[in-house]
């Protein structure tokens, strides 16, 4: 058995990339079930309020699922390049492949896809996850033992604890703070939904503004990675590539703006036309005049009076007392 002749005593079969994250799939399915459950009550709502309730439910659950899903996505920042690079250690064989680095709040995904996928009698399609843990060096050692391709090992080594670039420290702490503020935004979103069902619409608007604020705080926390000293990634014949903000970052920005707009509109409308907005959200209006309720003209059943006997009032005569003069 030789070292590299299509039989891999040290290299197991490559791990192909997953189609969709199981965490994200679970989150989306849970929120879809909740959304359809709430939409089942729409036939019981009459008039124009039905359309308003539908948009309210859809927008509310959209904001909720985005806030939760952003904690588990791996494309807050990413970088991609196409290069010719050596494929395995102890071999001069080169492959043409697309190398990608995808940064999330809990770790990084490193992808490697060949052009074409089948090269060197092997399917080149990798997607490897490295999480921000104290054991990231052990994950890197495990990747070395499994014989992952050189481009993946090169990028993963940049995020180890002892690497001179020190990327792991800033990326790990910025991701933790961003995740913490996102969970706080999710709590504010839940409180806002509870307040929207009560006659305190003004405070519900305040909580939507707070939700937007914490989403912006999470973005600001993640943006601190841009303050790191430049650490270039150079793979094969391609030039250096750096990470740029990606889909999750811009989705967080759009969701934060949406929450801010909703919160400001609710606060303004509650100050200008409080009765109208309470009517729109189907909540009662506190009014002291409601205590005096006029039921109009009533009718008394005479059958109840038949069994009622009245006794005449008797006059109580007090004795006269004569006082001595």
PDB file of C-alpha atoms in Angstrom:
ATOM      1  CA  UNK A   1       0.000   0.000   0.000  1.00  0.00           C
ATOM      2  CA  UNK A   2       1.512   3.268  -1.076  1.00  0.00           C
ATOM      3  CA  UNK A   3       0.900   6.685   0.428  1.00  0.00           C
ATOM      4  CA  UNK A   4      -1.099   8.320  -2.350  1.00  0.00           C
ATOM      5  CA  UNK A   5      -2.353   6.055  -5.141  1.00  0.00           C
ATOM      6  CA  UNK A   6      -6.125   6.473  -4.918  1.00  0.00           C
ATOM      7  CA  UNK A   7      -6.087   4.445  -1.687  1.00  0.00           C
ATOM      8  CA  UNK A   8      -5.980   6.674   1.354  1.00  0.00           C
ATOM      9  CA  UNK A   9      -4.580   4.997   4.453  1.00  0.00           C
ATOM     10  CA  UNK A  10      -4.324   8.370   6.161  1.00  0.00           C
ATOM     11  CA  UNK A  11      -7.000  10.357   4.321  1.00  0.00           C
ATOM     12  CA  UNK A  12     -10.629   9.368   4.880  1.00  0.00           C
ATOM     13  CA  UNK A  13     -13.273  10.140   2.323  1.00  0.00           C
ATOM     14  CA  UNK A  14     -13.989  13.876   2.038  1.00  0.00           C
ATOM     15  CA  UNK A  15     -16.935  15.364   3.879  1.00  0.00           C
ATOM     16  CA  UNK A  16     -19.387  16.950   1.486  1.00  0.00           C
ATOM     17  CA  UNK A  17     -21.103  20.185   2.354  1.00  0.00           C
ATOM     18  CA  UNK A  18     -24.571  20.073   3.852  1.00  0.00           C
ATOM     19  CA  UNK A  19     -27.465  21.552   1.921  1.00  0.00           C
ATOM     20  CA  UNK A  20     -29.024  23.393   4.855  1.00  0.00           C
ATOM     21  CA  UNK A  21     -28.164  23.882   8.516  1.00  0.00           C
ATOM     22  CA  UNK A  22     -30.274  21.692  10.791  1.00  0.00           C
ATOM     23  CA  UNK A  23     -30.419  24.457  13.413  1.00  0.00           C
ATOM     24  CA  UNK A  24     -31.850  26.941  10.933  1.00  0.00           C
ATOM     25  CA  UNK A  25     -34.252  24.351   9.551  1.00  0.00           C
ATOM     26  CA  UNK A  26     -35.585  23.623  13.054  1.00  0.00           C
ATOM     27  CA  UNK A  27     -36.028  27.320  13.861  1.00  0.00           C
ATOM     28  CA  UNK A  28     -37.844  28.037  10.610  1.00  0.00           C
ATOM     29  CA  UNK A  29     -40.165  25.037  11.001  1.00  0.00           C
ATOM     30  CA  UNK A  30     -41.070  26.018  14.580  1.00  0.00           C
ATOM     31  CA  UNK A  31     -41.937  29.576  13.588  1.00  0.00           C
ATOM     32  CA  UNK A  32     -43.859  28.389  10.526  1.00  0.00           C
ATOM     33  CA  UNK A  33     -46.003  26.121  12.706  1.00  0.00           C
ATOM     34  CA  UNK A  34     -46.660  28.996  15.118  1.00  0.00           C
ATOM     35  CA  UNK A  35     -47.513  31.334  12.254  1.00  0.00           C
ATOM     36  CA  UNK A  36     -50.019  28.929  10.682  1.00  0.00           C
ATOM     37  CA  UNK A  37     -51.520  28.257  14.111  1.00  0.00           C
ATOM     38  CA  UNK A  38     -52.193  31.945  14.644  1.00  0.00           C
ATOM     39  CA  UNK A  39     -53.496  32.363  11.102  1.00  0.00           C
ATOM     40  CA  UNK A  40     -56.197  29.797  11.862  1.00  0.00           C
ATOM     41  CA  UNK A  41     -58.014  32.394  13.958  1.00  0.00           C
ATOM     42  CA  UNK A  42     -58.364  34.785  11.019  1.00  0.00           C
ATOM     43  CA  UNK A  43     -61.767  33.412   9.858  1.00  0.00           C
ATOM     44  CA  UNK A  44     -63.192  34.404  13.233  1.00  0.00           C
ATOM     45  CA  UNK A  45     -62.186  38.047  12.762  1.00  0.00           C
ATOM     46  CA  UNK A  46     -64.720  40.199  10.950  1.00  0.00           C
ATOM     47  CA  UNK A  47     -64.320  43.217   8.766  1.00  0.00           C
ATOM     48  CA  UNK A  48     -61.132  44.979   7.772  1.00  0.00           C
ATOM     49  CA  UNK A  49     -59.401  43.915  10.994  1.00  0.00           C
ATOM     50  CA  UNK A  50     -58.779  40.509   9.431  1.00  0.00           C
ATOM     51  CA  UNK A  51     -56.279  41.890   6.914  1.00  0.00           C
ATOM     52  CA  UNK A  52     -54.537  43.949   9.584  1.00  0.00           C
ATOM     53  CA  UNK A  53     -54.213  40.926  11.866  1.00  0.00           C
ATOM     54  CA  UNK A  54     -52.745  38.856   9.042  1.00  0.00           C
ATOM     55  CA  UNK A  55     -50.008  41.397   8.296  1.00  0.00           C
ATOM     56  CA  UNK A  56     -49.404  41.853  12.001  1.00  0.00           C
ATOM     57  CA  UNK A  57     -48.871  38.115  12.584  1.00  0.00           C
ATOM     58  CA  UNK A  58     -46.668  37.628   9.524  1.00  0.00           C
ATOM     59  CA  UNK A  59     -44.436  40.635  10.246  1.00  0.00           C
ATOM     60  CA  UNK A  60     -44.154  39.816  13.939  1.00  0.00           C
ATOM     61  CA  UNK A  61     -43.095  36.211  13.381  1.00  0.00           C
ATOM     62  CA  UNK A  62     -40.750  37.268  10.580  1.00  0.00           C
ATOM     63  CA  UNK A  63     -38.916  39.536  13.020  1.00  0.00           C
ATOM     64  CA  UNK A  64     -38.804  36.775  15.637  1.00  0.00           C
ATOM     65  CA  UNK A  65     -37.452  34.076  13.338  1.00  0.00           C
ATOM     66  CA  UNK A  66     -34.803  36.421  11.931  1.00  0.00           C
ATOM     67  CA  UNK A  67     -33.537  37.396  15.381  1.00  0.00           C
ATOM     68  CA  UNK A  68     -33.230  33.756  16.477  1.00  0.00           C
ATOM     69  CA  UNK A  69     -31.813  32.492  13.178  1.00  0.00           C
ATOM     70  CA  UNK A  70     -29.101  35.149  13.070  1.00  0.00           C
ATOM     71  CA  UNK A  71     -27.494  33.493  16.089  1.00  0.00           C
ATOM     72  CA  UNK A  72     -26.869  30.313  14.097  1.00  0.00           C
ATOM     73  CA  UNK A  73     -26.034  31.572  10.604  1.00  0.00           C
ATOM     74  CA  UNK A  74     -22.456  31.443   9.369  1.00  0.00           C
ATOM     75  CA  UNK A  75     -22.455  34.268   6.849  1.00  0.00           C
ATOM     76  CA  UNK A  76     -22.119  37.463   8.874  1.00  0.00           C
ATOM     77  CA  UNK A  77     -18.891  37.980   6.946  1.00  0.00           C
ATOM     78  CA  UNK A  78     -17.304  35.977   4.177  1.00  0.00           C
ATOM     79  CA  UNK A  79     -14.489  35.879   1.651  1.00  0.00           C
ATOM     80  CA  UNK A  80     -14.105  33.770  -1.475  1.00  0.00           C
ATOM     81  CA  UNK A  81     -11.441  33.249  -4.077  1.00  0.00           C
ATOM     82  CA  UNK A  82     -10.612  30.858  -6.912  1.00  0.00           C
ATOM     83  CA  UNK A  83      -7.077  29.558  -6.949  1.00  0.00           C
ATOM     84  CA  UNK A  84      -4.682  26.795  -7.952  1.00  0.00           C
ATOM     85  CA  UNK A  85      -3.266  25.283  -4.780  1.00  0.00           C
ATOM     86  CA  UNK A  86      -1.740  22.078  -3.503  1.00  0.00           C
ATOM     87  CA  UNK A  87      -4.427  19.691  -2.420  1.00  0.00           C
ATOM     88  CA  UNK A  88      -2.853  17.420   0.206  1.00  0.00           C
ATOM     89  CA  UNK A  89       0.226  17.404   2.364  1.00  0.00           C
ATOM     90  CA  UNK A  90       3.329  15.582   1.124  1.00  0.00           C
ATOM     91  CA  UNK A  91       2.103  15.917  -2.445  1.00  0.00           C
ATOM     92  CA  UNK A  92       2.777  18.440  -5.181  1.00  0.00           C
ATOM     93  CA  UNK A  93      -0.538  17.781  -6.929  1.00  0.00           C
ATOM     94  CA  UNK A  94      -2.506  20.989  -7.475  1.00  0.00           C
ATOM     95  CA  UNK A  95      -6.216  21.517  -7.964  1.00  0.00           C
ATOM     96  CA  UNK A  96      -8.288  24.418  -9.180  1.00  0.00           C
ATOM     97  CA  UNK A  97     -10.905  25.169  -6.549  1.00  0.00           C
ATOM     98  CA  UNK A  98     -13.061  27.839  -4.943  1.00  0.00           C
ATOM     99  CA  UNK A  99     -12.035  28.555  -1.365  1.00  0.00           C
ATOM    100  CA  UNK A 100     -14.502  30.255   0.940  1.00  0.00           C
ATOM    101  CA  UNK A 101     -14.384  31.575   4.511  1.00  0.00           C
ATOM    102  CA  UNK A 102     -17.754  32.148   6.203  1.00  0.00           C
ATOM    103  CA  UNK A 103     -17.784  33.806   9.633  1.00  0.00           C
ATOM    104  CA  UNK A 104     -20.631  33.371  12.137  1.00  0.00           C
ATOM    105  CA  UNK A 105     -21.178  34.318  15.745  1.00  0.00           C
ATOM    106  CA  UNK A 106     -20.136  30.909  17.061  1.00  0.00           C
ATOM    107  CA  UNK A 107     -17.448  29.902  14.597  1.00  0.00           C
ATOM    108  CA  UNK A 108     -16.303  29.754  10.999  1.00  0.00           C
ATOM    109  CA  UNK A 109     -17.124  27.574   8.013  1.00  0.00           C
ATOM    110  CA  UNK A 110     -14.365  26.865   5.521  1.00  0.00           C
ATOM    111  CA  UNK A 111     -15.486  25.582   2.139  1.00  0.00           C
ATOM    112  CA  UNK A 112     -13.503  24.050  -0.682  1.00  0.00           C
ATOM    113  CA  UNK A 113     -15.142  23.151  -4.002  1.00  0.00           C
ATOM    114  CA  UNK A 114     -13.204  21.989  -7.018  1.00  0.00           C
ATOM    115  CA  UNK A 115     -13.547  23.347 -10.567  1.00  0.00           C
ATOM    116  CA  UNK A 116     -14.662  20.763 -11.665  1.00  0.00           C
ATOM    117  CA  UNK A 117     -15.719  18.923  -8.543  1.00  0.00           C
ATOM    118  CA  UNK A 118     -14.098  15.640  -9.595  1.00  0.00           C
ATOM    119  CA  UNK A 119     -10.328  16.014  -9.716  1.00  0.00           C
ATOM    120  CA  UNK A 120      -7.485  13.619  -8.904  1.00  0.00           C
ATOM    121  CA  UNK A 121     -10.018  10.789  -8.848  1.00  0.00           C
ATOM    122  CA  UNK A 122     -11.727  12.397  -5.883  1.00  0.00           C
ATOM    123  CA  UNK A 123     -14.794  14.540  -5.174  1.00  0.00           C
ATOM    124  CA  UNK A 124     -13.550  17.882  -3.886  1.00  0.00           C
ATOM    125  CA  UNK A 125     -16.463  19.361  -1.956  1.00  0.00           C
ATOM    126  CA  UNK A 126     -15.761  20.235   1.672  1.00  0.00           C
ATOM    127  CA  UNK A 127     -17.535  22.277   4.318  1.00  0.00           C
ATOM    128  CA  UNK A 128     -15.752  22.251   7.671  1.00  0.00           C
ATOM    129  CA  UNK A 129     -16.950  23.956  10.868  1.00  0.00           C
ATOM    130  CA  UNK A 130     -14.614  25.328  13.554  1.00  0.00           C
ATOM    131  CA  UNK A 131     -16.345  26.775  16.625  1.00  0.00           C
ATOM    132  CA  UNK A 132     -15.124  29.475  19.027  1.00  0.00           C
ATOM    133  CA  UNK A 133     -14.205  27.255  21.949  1.00  0.00           C
ATOM    134  CA  UNK A 134     -11.174  26.771  24.122  1.00  0.00           C
ATOM    135  CA  UNK A 135     -10.744  23.479  22.298  1.00  0.00           C
ATOM    136  CA  UNK A 136     -10.303  25.041  18.867  1.00  0.00           C
ATOM    137  CA  UNK A 137      -6.687  23.874  18.848  1.00  0.00           C
ATOM    138  CA  UNK A 138      -7.937  20.323  19.402  1.00  0.00           C
ATOM    139  CA  UNK A 139     -10.330  20.727  16.471  1.00  0.00           C
ATOM    140  CA  UNK A 140      -7.390  21.900  14.356  1.00  0.00           C
ATOM    141  CA  UNK A 141      -5.316  18.903  15.446  1.00  0.00           C
ATOM    142  CA  UNK A 142      -8.227  16.629  14.583  1.00  0.00           C
ATOM    143  CA  UNK A 143      -8.372  18.231  11.132  1.00  0.00           C
ATOM    144  CA  UNK A 144      -4.670  17.496  10.708  1.00  0.00           C
ATOM    145  CA  UNK A 145      -5.186  13.870  11.707  1.00  0.00           C
ATOM    146  CA  UNK A 146      -8.078  13.509   9.253  1.00  0.00           C
ATOM    147  CA  UNK A 147      -5.878  14.867   6.489  1.00  0.00           C
ATOM    148  CA  UNK A 148      -8.066  17.745   5.344  1.00  0.00           C
ATOM    149  CA  UNK A 149      -6.922  19.636   2.247  1.00  0.00           C
ATOM    150  CA  UNK A 150      -4.170  22.229   2.633  1.00  0.00           C
ATOM    151  CA  UNK A 151      -6.342  25.318   1.906  1.00  0.00           C
ATOM    152  CA  UNK A 152      -8.706  24.408   4.755  1.00  0.00           C
ATOM    153  CA  UNK A 153      -5.851  23.750   7.166  1.00  0.00           C
ATOM    154  CA  UNK A 154      -4.149  27.008   6.190  1.00  0.00           C
ATOM    155  CA  UNK A 155      -7.215  29.127   7.004  1.00  0.00           C
ATOM    156  CA  UNK A 156      -8.085  27.181  10.167  1.00  0.00           C
ATOM    157  CA  UNK A 157      -4.539  27.630  11.471  1.00  0.00           C
ATOM    158  CA  UNK A 158      -5.017  31.421  11.347  1.00  0.00           C
ATOM    159  CA  UNK A 159      -7.706  31.122  14.042  1.00  0.00           C
ATOM    160  CA  UNK A 160      -5.818  28.940  16.504  1.00  0.00           C
ATOM    161  CA  UNK A 161      -4.931  30.280  19.934  1.00  0.00           C
ATOM    162  CA  UNK A 162      -1.181  30.468  19.358  1.00  0.00           C
ATOM    163  CA  UNK A 163      -1.297  32.040  15.913  1.00  0.00           C
ATOM    164  CA  UNK A 164       0.492  35.429  15.712  1.00  0.00           C
ATOM    165  CA  UNK A 165      -2.534  37.002  13.980  1.00  0.00           C
ATOM    166  CA  UNK A 166      -4.652  36.589  17.125  1.00  0.00           C
ATOM    167  CA  UNK A 167      -7.883  36.496  15.145  1.00  0.00           C
ATOM    168  CA  UNK A 168      -9.566  34.046  17.499  1.00  0.00           C
ATOM    169  CA  UNK A 169      -9.734  36.452  20.432  1.00  0.00           C
ATOM    170  CA  UNK A 170     -11.454  39.352  18.690  1.00  0.00           C
ATOM    171  CA  UNK A 171     -13.733  37.126  16.615  1.00  0.00           C
ATOM    172  CA  UNK A 172     -14.766  35.037  19.609  1.00  0.00           C
ATOM    173  CA  UNK A 173     -15.581  37.929  21.950  1.00  0.00           C
ATOM    174  CA  UNK A 174     -17.281  40.042  19.308  1.00  0.00           C
ATOM    175  CA  UNK A 175     -19.430  37.036  18.377  1.00  0.00           C
ATOM    176  CA  UNK A 176     -20.365  36.357  21.996  1.00  0.00           C
ATOM    177  CA  UNK A 177     -21.439  39.944  22.660  1.00  0.00           C
ATOM    178  CA  UNK A 178     -23.335  40.084  19.377  1.00  0.00           C
ATOM    179  CA  UNK A 179     -25.178  36.875  20.237  1.00  0.00           C
ATOM    180  CA  UNK A 180     -26.005  38.116  23.761  1.00  0.00           C
ATOM    181  CA  UNK A 181     -27.495  41.363  22.445  1.00  0.00           C
ATOM    182  CA  UNK A 182     -29.494  39.448  19.843  1.00  0.00           C
ATOM    183  CA  UNK A 183     -31.053  37.261  22.538  1.00  0.00           C
ATOM    184  CA  UNK A 184     -31.866  40.444  24.476  1.00  0.00           C
ATOM    185  CA  UNK A 185     -33.540  41.800  21.347  1.00  0.00           C
ATOM    186  CA  UNK A 186     -35.559  38.585  21.141  1.00  0.00           C
ATOM    187  CA  UNK A 187     -36.758  39.091  24.739  1.00  0.00           C
ATOM    188  CA  UNK A 188     -37.778  42.672  23.899  1.00  0.00           C
ATOM    189  CA  UNK A 189     -39.674  41.356  20.873  1.00  0.00           C
ATOM    190  CA  UNK A 190     -41.637  38.918  23.043  1.00  0.00           C
ATOM    191  CA  UNK A 191     -42.497  41.628  25.589  1.00  0.00           C
ATOM    192  CA  UNK A 192     -43.624  43.920  22.761  1.00  0.00           C
ATOM    193  CA  UNK A 193     -45.996  41.246  21.438  1.00  0.00           C
ATOM    194  CA  UNK A 194     -47.512  40.830  24.899  1.00  0.00           C
ATOM    195  CA  UNK A 195     -47.981  44.596  25.279  1.00  0.00           C
ATOM    196  CA  UNK A 196     -49.623  44.856  21.847  1.00  0.00           C
ATOM    197  CA  UNK A 197     -52.474  42.723  23.191  1.00  0.00           C
ATOM    198  CA  UNK A 198     -53.013  45.057  26.141  1.00  0.00           C
ATOM    199  CA  UNK A 199     -54.273  48.671  26.314  1.00  0.00           C
ATOM    200  CA  UNK A 200     -50.689  49.940  26.650  1.00  0.00           C
ATOM    201  CA  UNK A 201     -49.795  50.331  22.984  1.00  0.00           C
ATOM    202  CA  UNK A 202     -47.371  53.166  23.756  1.00  0.00           C
ATOM    203  CA  UNK A 203     -45.105  50.879  25.778  1.00  0.00           C
ATOM    204  CA  UNK A 204     -45.302  48.235  23.054  1.00  0.00           C
ATOM    205  CA  UNK A 205     -43.892  50.828  20.660  1.00  0.00           C
ATOM    206  CA  UNK A 206     -41.102  51.568  23.126  1.00  0.00           C
ATOM    207  CA  UNK A 207     -40.218  47.870  23.277  1.00  0.00           C
ATOM    208  CA  UNK A 208     -40.055  47.659  19.486  1.00  0.00           C
ATOM    209  CA  UNK A 209     -37.614  50.571  19.522  1.00  0.00           C
ATOM    210  CA  UNK A 210     -35.612  48.711  22.190  1.00  0.00           C
ATOM    211  CA  UNK A 211     -35.621  45.607  19.970  1.00  0.00           C
ATOM    212  CA  UNK A 212     -34.162  47.635  17.108  1.00  0.00           C
ATOM    213  CA  UNK A 213     -31.572  49.175  19.434  1.00  0.00           C
ATOM    214  CA  UNK A 214     -30.272  45.798  20.603  1.00  0.00           C
ATOM    215  CA  UNK A 215     -30.089  44.530  17.020  1.00  0.00           C
ATOM    216  CA  UNK A 216     -27.963  47.550  16.151  1.00  0.00           C
ATOM    217  CA  UNK A 217     -25.813  46.877  19.239  1.00  0.00           C
ATOM    218  CA  UNK A 218     -25.170  43.336  17.995  1.00  0.00           C
ATOM    219  CA  UNK A 219     -24.082  44.682  14.617  1.00  0.00           C
ATOM    220  CA  UNK A 220     -21.795  47.199  16.302  1.00  0.00           C
ATOM    221  CA  UNK A 221     -20.278  44.409  18.407  1.00  0.00           C
ATOM    222  CA  UNK A 222     -19.603  42.239  15.377  1.00  0.00           C
ATOM    223  CA  UNK A 223     -18.144  45.205  13.485  1.00  0.00           C
ATOM    224  CA  UNK A 224     -15.283  45.436  15.964  1.00  0.00           C
ATOM    225  CA  UNK A 225     -13.520  42.695  13.976  1.00  0.00           C
ATOM    226  CA  UNK A 226     -12.760  45.391  11.406  1.00  0.00           C
ATOM    227  CA  UNK A 227     -10.446  47.029  13.967  1.00  0.00           C
ATOM    228  CA  UNK A 228      -8.066  44.066  13.877  1.00  0.00           C
ATOM    229  CA  UNK A 229      -4.620  44.432  12.321  1.00  0.00           C
ATOM    230  CA  UNK A 230      -4.596  43.280   8.732  1.00  0.00           C
ATOM    231  CA  UNK A 231      -3.936  39.537   8.484  1.00  0.00           C
ATOM    232  CA  UNK A 232      -3.860  38.510   4.856  1.00  0.00           C
ATOM    233  CA  UNK A 233      -4.935  35.100   3.578  1.00  0.00           C
ATOM    234  CA  UNK A 234      -2.829  34.006   0.621  1.00  0.00           C
ATOM    235  CA  UNK A 235      -3.663  30.654  -0.936  1.00  0.00           C
ATOM    236  CA  UNK A 236      -1.926  29.277  -4.005  1.00  0.00           C
ATOM    237  CA  UNK A 237      -1.724  31.528  -7.014  1.00  0.00           C
ATOM    238  CA  UNK A 238      -4.536  33.863  -6.000  1.00  0.00           C
ATOM    239  CA  UNK A 239      -3.996  37.186  -4.331  1.00  0.00           C
ATOM    240  CA  UNK A 240      -4.829  37.881  -0.717  1.00  0.00           C
ATOM    241  CA  UNK A 241      -8.502  37.985   0.181  1.00  0.00           C
ATOM    242  CA  UNK A 242     -10.253  39.546   3.172  1.00  0.00           C
ATOM    243  CA  UNK A 243     -13.681  39.104   4.711  1.00  0.00           C
ATOM    244  CA  UNK A 244     -16.527  41.492   3.936  1.00  0.00           C
ATOM    245  CA  UNK A 245     -19.963  41.865   5.499  1.00  0.00           C
ATOM    246  CA  UNK A 246     -22.369  39.277   4.128  1.00  0.00           C
ATOM    247  CA  UNK A 247     -26.054  38.345   4.067  1.00  0.00           C
ATOM    248  CA  UNK A 248     -26.741  37.908   7.792  1.00  0.00           C
ATOM    249  CA  UNK A 249     -25.227  41.290   8.624  1.00  0.00           C
ATOM    250  CA  UNK A 250     -27.410  43.103   6.092  1.00  0.00           C
ATOM    251  CA  UNK A 251     -30.451  41.073   7.115  1.00  0.00           C
ATOM    252  CA  UNK A 252     -29.883  42.184  10.709  1.00  0.00           C
ATOM    253  CA  UNK A 253     -29.672  45.786   9.525  1.00  0.00           C
ATOM    254  CA  UNK A 254     -32.939  45.505   7.564  1.00  0.00           C
ATOM    255  CA  UNK A 255     -34.721  43.848  10.504  1.00  0.00           C
ATOM    256  CA  UNK A 256     -33.477  46.523  12.891  1.00  0.00           C
ATOM    257  CA  UNK A 257     -34.713  49.282  10.605  1.00  0.00           C
ATOM    258  CA  UNK A 258     -38.093  47.521  10.315  1.00  0.00           C
ATOM    259  CA  UNK A 259     -38.427  47.303  14.112  1.00  0.00           C
ATOM    260  CA  UNK A 260     -37.411  50.942  14.463  1.00  0.00           C
ATOM    261  CA  UNK A 261     -39.979  52.110  11.904  1.00  0.00           C
ATOM    262  CA  UNK A 262     -42.754  50.068  13.544  1.00  0.00           C
ATOM    263  CA  UNK A 263     -41.852  51.330  17.010  1.00  0.00           C
ATOM    264  CA  UNK A 264     -41.670  55.002  16.003  1.00  0.00           C
ATOM    265  CA  UNK A 265     -44.961  54.798  14.080  1.00  0.00           C
ATOM    266  CA  UNK A 266     -46.742  53.168  17.012  1.00  0.00           C
ATOM    267  CA  UNK A 267     -45.454  55.796  19.443  1.00  0.00           C
ATOM    268  CA  UNK A 268     -46.437  58.686  17.157  1.00  0.00           C
ATOM    269  CA  UNK A 269     -49.895  57.297  16.374  1.00  0.00           C
ATOM    270  CA  UNK A 270     -50.553  56.568  20.035  1.00  0.00           C
ATOM    271  CA  UNK A 271     -49.788  60.198  20.865  1.00  0.00           C
ATOM    272  CA  UNK A 272     -51.822  61.641  17.979  1.00  0.00           C
ATOM    273  CA  UNK A 273     -54.812  59.288  17.622  1.00  0.00           C
ATOM    274  CA  UNK A 274     -54.839  56.942  20.630  1.00  0.00           C
ATOM    275  CA  UNK A 275     -58.453  55.838  20.141  1.00  0.00           C
ATOM    276  CA  UNK A 276     -57.894  54.839  16.529  1.00  0.00           C
ATOM    277  CA  UNK A 277     -54.789  52.798  17.203  1.00  0.00           C
ATOM    278  CA  UNK A 278     -56.416  51.008  20.153  1.00  0.00           C
ATOM    279  CA  UNK A 279     -59.324  50.169  17.920  1.00  0.00           C
ATOM    280  CA  UNK A 280     -56.924  48.854  15.268  1.00  0.00           C
ATOM    281  CA  UNK A 281     -55.219  46.559  17.786  1.00  0.00           C
ATOM    282  CA  UNK A 282     -58.617  45.509  19.244  1.00  0.00           C
ATOM    283  CA  UNK A 283     -57.812  46.591  22.778  1.00  0.00           C
ATOM    284  CA  UNK A 284     -60.106  48.441  25.195  1.00  0.00           C
ATOM    285  CA  UNK A 285     -59.906  52.138  25.954  1.00  0.00           C
ATOM    286  CA  UNK A 286     -59.832  53.146  29.604  1.00  0.00           C
ATOM    287  CA  UNK A 287     -62.547  55.733  30.255  1.00  0.00           C
ATOM    288  CA  UNK A 288     -64.139  56.797  33.524  1.00  0.00           C
ATOM    289  CA  UNK A 289     -67.471  57.359  31.808  1.00  0.00           C
ATOM    290  CA  UNK A 290     -67.731  53.632  31.120  1.00  0.00           C
ATOM    291  CA  UNK A 291     -68.478  53.052  34.782  1.00  0.00           C
ATOM    292  CA  UNK A 292     -71.950  54.631  34.419  1.00  0.00           C
ATOM    293  CA  UNK A 293     -73.718  52.160  32.191  1.00  0.00           C
ATOM    294  CA  UNK A 294     -77.265  52.904  30.990  1.00  0.00           C
ATOM    295  CA  UNK A 295     -79.138  49.730  30.130  1.00  0.00           C
ATOM    296  CA  UNK A 296     -82.184  51.626  28.847  1.00  0.00           C
ATOM    297  CA  UNK A 297     -85.800  50.640  29.576  1.00  0.00           C
ATOM    298  CA  UNK A 298     -86.256  47.335  31.353  1.00  0.00           C
ATOM    299  CA  UNK A 299     -89.180  44.938  31.902  1.00  0.00           C
ATOM    300  CA  UNK A 300     -90.109  43.167  35.110  1.00  0.00           C
ATOM    301  CA  UNK A 301     -91.680  39.696  35.111  1.00  0.00           C
ATOM    302  CA  UNK A 302     -94.960  39.871  37.046  1.00  0.00           C
ATOM    303  CA  UNK A 303     -94.758  36.167  37.979  1.00  0.00           C
ATOM    304  CA  UNK A 304     -91.999  36.970  40.397  1.00  0.00           C
ATOM    305  CA  UNK A 305     -94.227  39.544  42.139  1.00  0.00           C
ATOM    306  CA  UNK A 306     -97.091  37.070  42.679  1.00  0.00           C
ATOM    307  CA  UNK A 307     -95.227  35.216  45.398  1.00  0.00           C
ATOM    308  CA  UNK A 308     -94.048  38.338  47.083  1.00  0.00           C
ATOM    309  CA  UNK A 309     -96.196  39.548  50.039  1.00  0.00           C
ATOM    310  CA  UNK A 310     -95.914  42.937  51.513  1.00  0.00           C
ATOM    311  CA  UNK A 311     -96.773  43.732  55.123  1.00  0.00           C
ATOM    312  CA  UNK A 312     -98.093  47.126  56.049  1.00  0.00           C
ATOM    313  CA  UNK A 313     -95.926  49.241  58.176  1.00  0.00           C
ATOM    314  CA  UNK A 314     -97.083  49.322  61.819  1.00  0.00           C
ATOM    315  CA  UNK A 315     -96.930  52.447  63.805  1.00  0.00           C
ATOM    316  CA  UNK A 316     -94.917  52.130  66.911  1.00  0.00           C
ATOM    317  CA  UNK A 317     -96.525  54.136  69.759  1.00  0.00           C
ATOM    318  CA  UNK A 318     -94.132  55.152  72.439  1.00  0.00           C
ATOM    319  CA  UNK A 319     -95.454  55.528  76.005  1.00  0.00           C
ATOM    320  CA  UNK A 320     -95.650  59.016  77.379  1.00  0.00           C
ATOM    321  CA  UNK A 321     -93.622  59.734  80.407  1.00  0.00           C
ATOM    322  CA  UNK A 322     -94.593  62.629  82.675  1.00  0.00           C
ATOM    323  CA  UNK A 323     -91.751  64.357  84.299  1.00  0.00           C
ATOM    324  CA  UNK A 324     -92.160  65.868  87.747  1.00  0.00           C
ATOM    325  CA  UNK A 325     -92.256  69.610  87.906  1.00  0.00           C
TER     326      UNK A 325
END
